[in-house]
PDB file of C-alpha atoms in Angstrom:
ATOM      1  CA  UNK V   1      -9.930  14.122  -0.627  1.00 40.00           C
ATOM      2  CA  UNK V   2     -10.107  14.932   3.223  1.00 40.00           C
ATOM      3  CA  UNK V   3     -12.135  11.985   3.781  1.00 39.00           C
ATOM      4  CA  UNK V   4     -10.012   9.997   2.463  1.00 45.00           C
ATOM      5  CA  UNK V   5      -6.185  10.673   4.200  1.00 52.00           C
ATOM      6  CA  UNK V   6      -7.440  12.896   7.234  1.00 58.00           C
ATOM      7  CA  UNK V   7      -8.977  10.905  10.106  1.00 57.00           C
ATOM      8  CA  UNK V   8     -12.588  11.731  10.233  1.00 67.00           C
ATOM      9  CA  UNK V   9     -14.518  13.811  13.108  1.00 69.00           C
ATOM     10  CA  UNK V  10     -17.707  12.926  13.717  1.00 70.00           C
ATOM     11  CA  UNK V  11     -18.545  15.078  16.578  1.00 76.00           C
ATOM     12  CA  UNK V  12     -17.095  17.065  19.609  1.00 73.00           C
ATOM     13  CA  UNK V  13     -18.080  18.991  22.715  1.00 77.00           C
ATOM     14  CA  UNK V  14     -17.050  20.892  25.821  1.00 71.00           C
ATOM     15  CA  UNK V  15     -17.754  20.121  28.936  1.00 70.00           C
ATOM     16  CA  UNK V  16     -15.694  20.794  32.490  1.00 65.00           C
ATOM     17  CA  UNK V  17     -13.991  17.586  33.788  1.00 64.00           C
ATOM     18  CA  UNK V  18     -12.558  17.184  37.029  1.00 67.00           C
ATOM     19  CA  UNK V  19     -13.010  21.111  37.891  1.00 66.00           C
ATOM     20  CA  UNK V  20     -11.072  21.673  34.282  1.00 66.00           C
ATOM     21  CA  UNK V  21     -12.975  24.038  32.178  1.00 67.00           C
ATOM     22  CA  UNK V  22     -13.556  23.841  28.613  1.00 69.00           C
ATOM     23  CA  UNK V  23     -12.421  20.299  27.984  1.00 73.00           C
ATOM     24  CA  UNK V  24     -13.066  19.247  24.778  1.00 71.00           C
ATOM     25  CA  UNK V  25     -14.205  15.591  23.828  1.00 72.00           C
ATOM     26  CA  UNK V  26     -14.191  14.516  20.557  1.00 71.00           C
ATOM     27  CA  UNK V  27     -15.168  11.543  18.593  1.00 74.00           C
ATOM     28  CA  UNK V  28     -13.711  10.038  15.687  1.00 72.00           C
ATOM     29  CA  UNK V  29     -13.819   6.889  13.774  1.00 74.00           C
ATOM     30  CA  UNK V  30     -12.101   3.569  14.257  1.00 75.00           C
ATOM     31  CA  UNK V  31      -8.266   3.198  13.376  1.00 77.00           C
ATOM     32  CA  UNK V  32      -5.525   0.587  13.771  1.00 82.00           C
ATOM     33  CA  UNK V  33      -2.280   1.654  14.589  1.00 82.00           C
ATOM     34  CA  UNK V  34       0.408   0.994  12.191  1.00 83.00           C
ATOM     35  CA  UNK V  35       2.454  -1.748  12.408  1.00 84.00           C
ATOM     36  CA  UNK V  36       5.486  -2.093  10.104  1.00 83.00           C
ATOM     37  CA  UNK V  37       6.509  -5.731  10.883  1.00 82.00           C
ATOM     38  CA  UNK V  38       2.296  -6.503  10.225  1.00 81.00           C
ATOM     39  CA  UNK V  39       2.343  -4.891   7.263  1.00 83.00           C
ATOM     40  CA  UNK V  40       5.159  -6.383   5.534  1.00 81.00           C
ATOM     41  CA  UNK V  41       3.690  -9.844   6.314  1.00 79.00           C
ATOM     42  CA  UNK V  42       0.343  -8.751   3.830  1.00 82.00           C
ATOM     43  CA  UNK V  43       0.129  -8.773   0.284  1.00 81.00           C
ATOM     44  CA  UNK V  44       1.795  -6.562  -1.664  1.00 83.00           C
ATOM     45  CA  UNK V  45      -1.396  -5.452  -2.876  1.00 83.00           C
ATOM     46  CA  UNK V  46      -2.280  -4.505   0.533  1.00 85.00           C
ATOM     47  CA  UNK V  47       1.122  -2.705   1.153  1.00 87.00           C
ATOM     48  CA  UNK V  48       0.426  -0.799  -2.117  1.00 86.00           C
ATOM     49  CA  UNK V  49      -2.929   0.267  -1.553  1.00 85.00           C
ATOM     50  CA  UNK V  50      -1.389   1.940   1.636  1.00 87.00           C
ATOM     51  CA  UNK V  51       1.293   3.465  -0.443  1.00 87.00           C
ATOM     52  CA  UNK V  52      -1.412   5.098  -2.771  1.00 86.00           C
ATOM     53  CA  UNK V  53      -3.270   6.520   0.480  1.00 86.00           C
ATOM     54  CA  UNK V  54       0.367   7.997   0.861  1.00 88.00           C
ATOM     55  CA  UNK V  55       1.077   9.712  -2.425  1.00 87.00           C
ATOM     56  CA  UNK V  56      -2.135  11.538  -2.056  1.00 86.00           C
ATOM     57  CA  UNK V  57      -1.488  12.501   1.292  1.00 88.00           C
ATOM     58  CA  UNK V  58       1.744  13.956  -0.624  1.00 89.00           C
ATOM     59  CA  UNK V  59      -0.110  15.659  -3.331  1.00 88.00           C
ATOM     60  CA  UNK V  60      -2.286  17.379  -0.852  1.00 88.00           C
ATOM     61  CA  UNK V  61       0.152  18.406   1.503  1.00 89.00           C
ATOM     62  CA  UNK V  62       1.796  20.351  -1.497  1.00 88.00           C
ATOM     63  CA  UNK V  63      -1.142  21.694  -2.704  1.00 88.00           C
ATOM     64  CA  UNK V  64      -3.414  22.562   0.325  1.00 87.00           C
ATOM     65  CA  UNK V  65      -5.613  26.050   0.740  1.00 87.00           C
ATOM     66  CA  UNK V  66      -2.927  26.674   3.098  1.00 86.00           C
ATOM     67  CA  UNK V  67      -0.098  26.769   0.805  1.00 88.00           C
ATOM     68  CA  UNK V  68       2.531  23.694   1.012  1.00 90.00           C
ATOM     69  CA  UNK V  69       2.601  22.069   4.325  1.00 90.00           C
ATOM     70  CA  UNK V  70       5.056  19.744   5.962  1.00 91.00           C
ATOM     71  CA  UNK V  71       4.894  17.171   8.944  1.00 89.00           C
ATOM     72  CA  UNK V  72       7.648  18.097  11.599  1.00 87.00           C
ATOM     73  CA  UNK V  73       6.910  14.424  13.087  1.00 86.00           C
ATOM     74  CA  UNK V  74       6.274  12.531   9.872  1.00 88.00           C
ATOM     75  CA  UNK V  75       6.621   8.850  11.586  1.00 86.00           C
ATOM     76  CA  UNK V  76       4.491   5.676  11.374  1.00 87.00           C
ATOM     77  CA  UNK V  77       2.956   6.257  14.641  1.00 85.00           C
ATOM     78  CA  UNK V  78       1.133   9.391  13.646  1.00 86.00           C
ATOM     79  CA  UNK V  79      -0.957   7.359  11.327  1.00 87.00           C
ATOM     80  CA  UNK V  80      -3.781   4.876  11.370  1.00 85.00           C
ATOM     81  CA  UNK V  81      -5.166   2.111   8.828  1.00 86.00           C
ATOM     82  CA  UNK V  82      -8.852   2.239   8.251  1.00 83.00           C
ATOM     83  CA  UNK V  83     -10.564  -0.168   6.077  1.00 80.00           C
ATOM     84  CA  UNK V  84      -6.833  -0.586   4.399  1.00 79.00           C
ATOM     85  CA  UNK V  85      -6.527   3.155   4.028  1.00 81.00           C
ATOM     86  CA  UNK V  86      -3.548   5.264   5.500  1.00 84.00           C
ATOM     87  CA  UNK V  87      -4.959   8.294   7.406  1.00 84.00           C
ATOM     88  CA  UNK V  88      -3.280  10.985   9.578  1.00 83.00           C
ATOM     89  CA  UNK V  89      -3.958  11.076  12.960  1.00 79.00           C
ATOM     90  CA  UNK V  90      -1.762  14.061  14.189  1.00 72.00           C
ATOM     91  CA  UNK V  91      -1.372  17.183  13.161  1.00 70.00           C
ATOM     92  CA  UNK V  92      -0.063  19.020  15.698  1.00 74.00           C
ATOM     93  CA  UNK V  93       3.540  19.388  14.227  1.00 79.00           C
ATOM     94  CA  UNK V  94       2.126  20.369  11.037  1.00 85.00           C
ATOM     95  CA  UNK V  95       3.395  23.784   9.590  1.00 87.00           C
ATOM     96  CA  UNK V  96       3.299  26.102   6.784  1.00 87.00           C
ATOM     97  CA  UNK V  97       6.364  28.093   6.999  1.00 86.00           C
ATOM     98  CA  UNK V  98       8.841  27.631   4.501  1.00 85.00           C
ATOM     99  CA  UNK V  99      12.309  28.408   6.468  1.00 89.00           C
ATOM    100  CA  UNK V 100      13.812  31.340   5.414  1.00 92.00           C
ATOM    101  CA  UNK V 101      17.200  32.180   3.653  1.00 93.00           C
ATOM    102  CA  UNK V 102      19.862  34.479   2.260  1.00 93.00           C
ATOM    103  CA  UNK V 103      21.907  31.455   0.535  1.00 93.00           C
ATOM    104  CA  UNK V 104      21.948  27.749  -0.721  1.00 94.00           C
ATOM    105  CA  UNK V 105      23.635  26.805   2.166  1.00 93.00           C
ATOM    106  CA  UNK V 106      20.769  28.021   4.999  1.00 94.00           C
ATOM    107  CA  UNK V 107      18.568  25.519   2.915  1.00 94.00           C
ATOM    108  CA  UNK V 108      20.232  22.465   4.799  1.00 93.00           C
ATOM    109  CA  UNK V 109      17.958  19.426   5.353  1.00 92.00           C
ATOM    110  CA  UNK V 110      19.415  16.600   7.531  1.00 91.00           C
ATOM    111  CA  UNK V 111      18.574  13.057   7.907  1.00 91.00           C
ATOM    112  CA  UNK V 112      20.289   9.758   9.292  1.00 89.00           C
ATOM    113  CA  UNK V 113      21.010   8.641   6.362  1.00 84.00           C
ATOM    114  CA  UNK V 114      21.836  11.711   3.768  1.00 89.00           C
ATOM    115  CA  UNK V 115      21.673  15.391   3.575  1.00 92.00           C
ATOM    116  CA  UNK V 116      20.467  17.874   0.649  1.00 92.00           C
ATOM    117  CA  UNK V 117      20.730  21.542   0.366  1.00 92.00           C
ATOM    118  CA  UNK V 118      18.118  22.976  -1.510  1.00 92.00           C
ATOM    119  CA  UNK V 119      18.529  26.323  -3.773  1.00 92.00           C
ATOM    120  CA  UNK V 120      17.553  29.613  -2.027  1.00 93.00           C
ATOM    121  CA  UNK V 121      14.931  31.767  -3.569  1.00 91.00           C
ATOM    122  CA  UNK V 122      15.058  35.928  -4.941  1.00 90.00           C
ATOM    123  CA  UNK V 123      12.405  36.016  -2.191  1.00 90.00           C
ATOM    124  CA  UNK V 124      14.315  34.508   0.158  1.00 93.00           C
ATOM    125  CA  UNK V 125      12.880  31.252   0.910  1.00 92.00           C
ATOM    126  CA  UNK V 126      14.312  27.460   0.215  1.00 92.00           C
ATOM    127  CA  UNK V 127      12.317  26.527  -2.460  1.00 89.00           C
ATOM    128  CA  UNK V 128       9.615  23.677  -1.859  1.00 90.00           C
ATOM    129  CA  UNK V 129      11.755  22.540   1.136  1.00 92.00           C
ATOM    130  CA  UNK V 130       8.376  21.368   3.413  1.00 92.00           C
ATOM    131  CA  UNK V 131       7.569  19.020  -0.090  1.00 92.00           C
ATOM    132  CA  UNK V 132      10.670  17.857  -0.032  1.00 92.00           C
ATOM    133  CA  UNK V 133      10.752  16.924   3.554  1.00 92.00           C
ATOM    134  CA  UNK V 134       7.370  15.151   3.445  1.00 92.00           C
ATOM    135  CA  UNK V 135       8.683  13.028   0.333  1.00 92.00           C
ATOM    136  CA  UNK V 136      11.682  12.233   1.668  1.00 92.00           C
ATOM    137  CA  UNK V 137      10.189  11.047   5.082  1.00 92.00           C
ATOM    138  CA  UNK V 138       7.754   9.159   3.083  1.00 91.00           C
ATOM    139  CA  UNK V 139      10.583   7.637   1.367  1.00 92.00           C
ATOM    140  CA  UNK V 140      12.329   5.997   4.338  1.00 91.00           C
ATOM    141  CA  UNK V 141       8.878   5.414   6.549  1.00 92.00           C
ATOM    142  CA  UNK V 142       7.624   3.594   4.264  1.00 91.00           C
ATOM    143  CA  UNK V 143       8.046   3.102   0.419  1.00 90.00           C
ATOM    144  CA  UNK V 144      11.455   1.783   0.951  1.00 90.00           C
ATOM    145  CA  UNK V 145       9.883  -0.800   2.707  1.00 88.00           C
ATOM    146  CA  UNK V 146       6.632  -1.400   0.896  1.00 88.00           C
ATOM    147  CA  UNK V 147       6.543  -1.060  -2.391  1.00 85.00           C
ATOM    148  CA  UNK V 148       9.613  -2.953  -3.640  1.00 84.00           C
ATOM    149  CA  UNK V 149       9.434  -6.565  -1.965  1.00 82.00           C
ATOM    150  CA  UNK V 150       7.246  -9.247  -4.171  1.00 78.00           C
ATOM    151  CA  UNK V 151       5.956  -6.475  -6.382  1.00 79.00           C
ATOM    152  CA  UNK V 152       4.663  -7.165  -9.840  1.00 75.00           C
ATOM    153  CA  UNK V 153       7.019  -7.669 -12.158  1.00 73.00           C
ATOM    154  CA  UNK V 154       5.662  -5.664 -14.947  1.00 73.00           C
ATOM    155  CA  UNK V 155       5.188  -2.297 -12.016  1.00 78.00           C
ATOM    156  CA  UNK V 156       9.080  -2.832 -10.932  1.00 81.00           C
ATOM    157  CA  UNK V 157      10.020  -0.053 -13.096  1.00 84.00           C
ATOM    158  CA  UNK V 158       7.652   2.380 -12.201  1.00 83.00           C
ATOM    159  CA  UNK V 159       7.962   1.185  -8.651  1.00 85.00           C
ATOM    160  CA  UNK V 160      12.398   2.035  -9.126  1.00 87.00           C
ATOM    161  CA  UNK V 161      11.247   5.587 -10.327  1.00 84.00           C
ATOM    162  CA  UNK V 162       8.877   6.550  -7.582  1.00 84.00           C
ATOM    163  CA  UNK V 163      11.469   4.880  -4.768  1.00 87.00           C
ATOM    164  CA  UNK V 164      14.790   6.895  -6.518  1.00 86.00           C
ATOM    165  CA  UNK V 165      12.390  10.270  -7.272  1.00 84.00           C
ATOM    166  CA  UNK V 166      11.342  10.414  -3.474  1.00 87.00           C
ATOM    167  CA  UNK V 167      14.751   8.805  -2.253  1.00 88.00           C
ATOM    168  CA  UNK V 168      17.076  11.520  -4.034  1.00 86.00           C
ATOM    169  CA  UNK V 169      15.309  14.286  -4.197  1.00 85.00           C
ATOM    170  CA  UNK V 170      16.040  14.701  -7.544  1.00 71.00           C
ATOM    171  CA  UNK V 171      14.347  17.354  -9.998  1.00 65.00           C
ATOM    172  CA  UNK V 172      11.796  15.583 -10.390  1.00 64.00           C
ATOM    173  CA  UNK V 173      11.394  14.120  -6.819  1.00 67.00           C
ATOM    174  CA  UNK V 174       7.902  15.897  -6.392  1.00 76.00           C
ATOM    175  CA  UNK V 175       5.100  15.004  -4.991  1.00 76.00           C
ATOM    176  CA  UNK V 176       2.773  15.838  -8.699  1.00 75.00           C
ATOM    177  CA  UNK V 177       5.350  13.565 -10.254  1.00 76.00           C
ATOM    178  CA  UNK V 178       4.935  10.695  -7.736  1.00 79.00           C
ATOM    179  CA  UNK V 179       1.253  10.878  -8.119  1.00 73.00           C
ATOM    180  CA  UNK V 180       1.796  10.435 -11.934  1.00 73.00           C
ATOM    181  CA  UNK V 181       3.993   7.368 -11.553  1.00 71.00           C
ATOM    182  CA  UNK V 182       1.540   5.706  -9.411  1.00 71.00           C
ATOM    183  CA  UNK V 183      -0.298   3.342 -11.917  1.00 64.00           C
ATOM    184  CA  UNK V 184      -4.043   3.164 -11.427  1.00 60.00           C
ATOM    185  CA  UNK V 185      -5.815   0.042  -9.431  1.00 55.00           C
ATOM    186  CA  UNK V 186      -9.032  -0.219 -12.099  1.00 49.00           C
ATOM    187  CA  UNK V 187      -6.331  -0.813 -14.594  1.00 43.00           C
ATOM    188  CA  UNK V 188      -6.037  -5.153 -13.960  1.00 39.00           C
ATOM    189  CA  UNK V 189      -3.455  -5.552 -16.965  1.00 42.00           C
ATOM    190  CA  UNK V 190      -0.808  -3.042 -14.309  1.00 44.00           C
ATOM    191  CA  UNK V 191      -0.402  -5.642 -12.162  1.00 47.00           C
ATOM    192  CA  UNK V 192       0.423  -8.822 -14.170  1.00 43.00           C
ATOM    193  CA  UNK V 193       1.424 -10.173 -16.988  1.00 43.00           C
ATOM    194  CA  UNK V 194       0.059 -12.500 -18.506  1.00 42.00           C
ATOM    195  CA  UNK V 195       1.052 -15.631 -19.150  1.00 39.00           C
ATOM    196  CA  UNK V 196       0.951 -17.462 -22.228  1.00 40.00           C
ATOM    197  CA  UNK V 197       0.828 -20.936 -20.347  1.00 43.00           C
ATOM    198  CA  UNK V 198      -2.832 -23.243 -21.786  1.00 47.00           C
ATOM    199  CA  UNK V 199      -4.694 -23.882 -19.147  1.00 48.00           C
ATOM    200  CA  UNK V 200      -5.957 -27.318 -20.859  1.00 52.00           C
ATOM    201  CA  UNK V 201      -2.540 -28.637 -21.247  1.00 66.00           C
ATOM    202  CA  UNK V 202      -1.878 -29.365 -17.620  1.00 84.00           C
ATOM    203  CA  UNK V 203      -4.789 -28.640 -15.791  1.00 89.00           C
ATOM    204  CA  UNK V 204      -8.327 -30.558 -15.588  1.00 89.00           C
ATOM    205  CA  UNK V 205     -11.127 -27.999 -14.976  1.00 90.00           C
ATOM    206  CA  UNK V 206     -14.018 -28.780 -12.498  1.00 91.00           C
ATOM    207  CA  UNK V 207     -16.730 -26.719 -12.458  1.00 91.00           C
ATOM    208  CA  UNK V 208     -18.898 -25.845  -9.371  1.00 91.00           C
ATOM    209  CA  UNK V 209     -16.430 -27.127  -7.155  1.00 91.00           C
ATOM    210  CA  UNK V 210     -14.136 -26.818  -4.259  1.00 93.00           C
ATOM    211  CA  UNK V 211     -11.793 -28.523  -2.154  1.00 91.00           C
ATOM    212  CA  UNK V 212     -12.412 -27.867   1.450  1.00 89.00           C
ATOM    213  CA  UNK V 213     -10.018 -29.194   2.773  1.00 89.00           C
ATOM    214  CA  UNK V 214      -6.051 -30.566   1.864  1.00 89.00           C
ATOM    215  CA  UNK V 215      -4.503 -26.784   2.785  1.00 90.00           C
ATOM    216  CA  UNK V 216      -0.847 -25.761   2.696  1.00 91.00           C
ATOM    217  CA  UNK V 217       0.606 -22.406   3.670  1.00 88.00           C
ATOM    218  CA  UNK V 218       2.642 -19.666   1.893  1.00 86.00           C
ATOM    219  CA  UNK V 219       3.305 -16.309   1.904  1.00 78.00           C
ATOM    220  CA  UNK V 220       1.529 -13.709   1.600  1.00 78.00           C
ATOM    221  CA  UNK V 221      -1.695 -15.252   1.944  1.00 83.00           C
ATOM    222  CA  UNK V 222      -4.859 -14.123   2.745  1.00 84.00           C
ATOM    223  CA  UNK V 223      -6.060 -16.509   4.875  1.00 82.00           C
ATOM    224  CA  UNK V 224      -3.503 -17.455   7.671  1.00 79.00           C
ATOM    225  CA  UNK V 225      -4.381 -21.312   7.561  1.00 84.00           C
ATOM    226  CA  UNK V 226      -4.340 -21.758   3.882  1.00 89.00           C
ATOM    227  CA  UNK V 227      -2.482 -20.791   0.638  1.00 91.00           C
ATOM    228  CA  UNK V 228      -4.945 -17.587  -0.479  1.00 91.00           C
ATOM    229  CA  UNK V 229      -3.916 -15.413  -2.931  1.00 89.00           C
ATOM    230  CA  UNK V 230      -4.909 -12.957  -5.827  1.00 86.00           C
ATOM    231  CA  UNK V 231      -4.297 -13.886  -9.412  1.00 86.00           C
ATOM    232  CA  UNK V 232      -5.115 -11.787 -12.662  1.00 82.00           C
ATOM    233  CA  UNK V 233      -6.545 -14.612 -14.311  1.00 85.00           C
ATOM    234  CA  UNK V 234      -6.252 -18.842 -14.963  1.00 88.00           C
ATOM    235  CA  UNK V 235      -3.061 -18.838 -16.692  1.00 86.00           C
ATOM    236  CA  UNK V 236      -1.420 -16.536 -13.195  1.00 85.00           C
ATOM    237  CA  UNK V 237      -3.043 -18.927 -10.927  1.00 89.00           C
ATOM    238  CA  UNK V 238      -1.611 -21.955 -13.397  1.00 89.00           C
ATOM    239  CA  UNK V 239       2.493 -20.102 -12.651  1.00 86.00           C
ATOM    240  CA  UNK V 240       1.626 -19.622  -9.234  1.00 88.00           C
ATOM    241  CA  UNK V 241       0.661 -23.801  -8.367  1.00 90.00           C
ATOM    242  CA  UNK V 242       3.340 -24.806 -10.851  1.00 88.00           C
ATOM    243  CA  UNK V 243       5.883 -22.658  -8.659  1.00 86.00           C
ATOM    244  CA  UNK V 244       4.683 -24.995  -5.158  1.00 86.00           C
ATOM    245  CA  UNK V 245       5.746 -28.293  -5.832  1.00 88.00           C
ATOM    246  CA  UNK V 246       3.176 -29.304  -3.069  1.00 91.00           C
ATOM    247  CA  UNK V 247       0.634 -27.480  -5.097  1.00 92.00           C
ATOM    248  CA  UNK V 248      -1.782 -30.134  -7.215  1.00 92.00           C
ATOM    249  CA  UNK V 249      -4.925 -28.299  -7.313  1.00 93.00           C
ATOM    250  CA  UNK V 250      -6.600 -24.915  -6.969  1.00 95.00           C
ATOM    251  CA  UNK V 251     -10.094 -23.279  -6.630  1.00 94.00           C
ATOM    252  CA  UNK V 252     -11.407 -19.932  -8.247  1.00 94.00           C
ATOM    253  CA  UNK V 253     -13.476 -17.811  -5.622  1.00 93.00           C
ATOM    254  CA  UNK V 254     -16.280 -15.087  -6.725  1.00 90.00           C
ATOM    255  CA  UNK V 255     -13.996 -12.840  -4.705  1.00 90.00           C
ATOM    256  CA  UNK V 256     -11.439 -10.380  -6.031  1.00 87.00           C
ATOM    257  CA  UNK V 257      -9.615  -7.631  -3.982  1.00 84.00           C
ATOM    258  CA  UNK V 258      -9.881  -4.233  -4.112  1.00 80.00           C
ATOM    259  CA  UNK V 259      -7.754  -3.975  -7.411  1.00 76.00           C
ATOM    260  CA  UNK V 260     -10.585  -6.663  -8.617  1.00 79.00           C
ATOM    261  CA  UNK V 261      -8.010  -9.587  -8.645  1.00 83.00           C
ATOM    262  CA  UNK V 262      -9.687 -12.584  -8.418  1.00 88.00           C
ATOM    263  CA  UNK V 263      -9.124 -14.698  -4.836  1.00 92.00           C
ATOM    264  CA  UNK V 264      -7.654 -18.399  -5.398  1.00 93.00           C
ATOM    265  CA  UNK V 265      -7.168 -21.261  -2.832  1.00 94.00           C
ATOM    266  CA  UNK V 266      -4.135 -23.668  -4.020  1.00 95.00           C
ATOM    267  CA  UNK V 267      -4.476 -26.903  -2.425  1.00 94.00           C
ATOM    268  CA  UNK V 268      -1.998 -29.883  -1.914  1.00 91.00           C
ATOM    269  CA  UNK V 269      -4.380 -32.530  -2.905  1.00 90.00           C
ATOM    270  CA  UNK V 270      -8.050 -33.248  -4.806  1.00 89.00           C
ATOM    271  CA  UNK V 271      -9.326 -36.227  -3.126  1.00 86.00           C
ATOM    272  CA  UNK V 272     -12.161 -34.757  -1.655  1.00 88.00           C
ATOM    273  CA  UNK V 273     -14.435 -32.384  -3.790  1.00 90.00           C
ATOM    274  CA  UNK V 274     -17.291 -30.821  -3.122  1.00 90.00           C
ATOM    275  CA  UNK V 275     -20.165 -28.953  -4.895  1.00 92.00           C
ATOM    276  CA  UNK V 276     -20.154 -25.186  -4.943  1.00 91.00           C
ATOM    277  CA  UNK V 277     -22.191 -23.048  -6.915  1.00 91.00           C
ATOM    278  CA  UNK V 278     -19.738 -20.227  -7.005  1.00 90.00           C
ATOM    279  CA  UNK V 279     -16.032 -21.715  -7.471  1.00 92.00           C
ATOM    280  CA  UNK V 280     -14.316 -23.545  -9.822  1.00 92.00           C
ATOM    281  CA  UNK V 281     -11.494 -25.919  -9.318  1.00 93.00           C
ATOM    282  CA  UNK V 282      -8.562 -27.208 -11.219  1.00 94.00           C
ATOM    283  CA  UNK V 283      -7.136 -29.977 -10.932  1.00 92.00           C
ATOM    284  CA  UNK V 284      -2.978 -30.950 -11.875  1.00 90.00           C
ATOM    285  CA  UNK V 285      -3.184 -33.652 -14.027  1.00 85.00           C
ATOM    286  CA  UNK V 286      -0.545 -36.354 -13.640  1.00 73.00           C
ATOM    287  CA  UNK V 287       1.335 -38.350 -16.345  1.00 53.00           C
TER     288      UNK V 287
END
């Protein structure tokens, strides 16, 4: 679990640098820094692959050896992306203290946007207030801003319930109960649904194929030249070209993402079409 939403140390020493003793080097692996108006140009599935790296950060944070623990500077630059992953890079303003009180009121939390006063404890403590902080953060960082926009819209309900638990703070806004939500990437059938369009009614299928050429560009894509995206199966891929009216063909890669969704060109035109072993290409077929 550290591996996967704590950056990763490889090694460190000390050594005395410019007549400094005890200066510590370390080395760690490769991030990028994260960049908001990048990352809402990407998939969705992209965005919500982040988002998951999130939630567990959540559920960890709550749950550590150390007790609950909360991010004093819980902001997009004290994270990296690596390989698609969202990893913390700064933890000096973490803490385990939950802040002490005598009443409701001493549990005051304070943001730009809204307030919430927590209940106060028989021991004397606002209950789960450094949870509550990290959710809420997460909230307005970032799953207001990536989860909703071009989501699937079978997951837009459970997307509305983990965006309103973490958002409100509600009774259930925790992070277990986030984690739950979250529906599970092996699971293909989350992301879609299916369509009950025939692919033989409209669409002329050419095996071993592909167009190389005769691009067009949307968005999101996955290939910033071309119109690449992720389907769930034929009959997606069929709604998707139907919904570009310069769409009249597209190809099937052997690719698929990392939720295993399948990687399709669409292309404006078939006039030129080429062997390949591992695509297959349909083509509109015109009245």
């Amino acid at each position: 679990c550290l591996v996967v939403i704590f950056f990763q140390l490889y090694g460190y020493c000390y050594q005395d640098s410019n007549d400094i003793p005890d200066t510590l080097t370390t080395i760690t692996e490769l991030g990028s820094p994260l960049e908001m108006i990048q990352l809402l140009q990407t998939s969705w599935e992209d965005r919500f692959r982040i988002c998951l790296s999130l939630v567990r950060l959540l559920h960890y944070l709550a749950h550590s050896p150390l007790g609950s623990v909360t991010l004093l500077d819980f902001r997009p630059r004290q994270f990296v992306i690596v390989d698609g992953e969202l990893k913390v890079t700064d933890l000096d303003d973490a803490s385990i203290e939950e802040s002490s009180c005598t009443s409701n009121s001493d549990c005051f939390m304070e943001f730009p946007a809204r307030n919430f006063t927590l209940p106060c404890s028989v021991e004397g403590r606002c209950q789960n207030m450094n949870e509550k902080r990290n959710l809420y953060n997460a909230y307005r960082f970032f799953f207001t801003y990536l989860l909703p926009h071009s989501a699937p819209s079978s997951l837009r309900p459970l997307l509305d319930k983990i965006v309103n638990a973490t958002g409100n703070l509600n009774k259930h806004g925790n992070a277990k109960y986030v984690l739950f939500l979250v529906p599970s990437p092996s699971v293909k059938s989350e992301f879609t649904q299916k369509c009950v369009k025939s692919a033989n009614a409209k669409y002329r299928r050419v095996p071993e194929a592909f167009i190389p050429d005769e691009n067009y560009r949307c968005w999101p894509s996955y290939h910033h030249k071309g119109c690449l995206l992720s389907v769930f199966d034929v009959n997606e891929a069929i709604e998707i070209c139907d919904s570009y009216s310069q769409c009249k063909a597209f190809v099937l890669t052997n690719q698929t993402t990392w939720t295993g969704r399948q990687l399709v060109f669409f292309k404006m035109a078939s006039n030129h079409i080429m062997p390949d072993p591992d695509k297959i290409t349909y083509v509109k077929v015109t009245d």
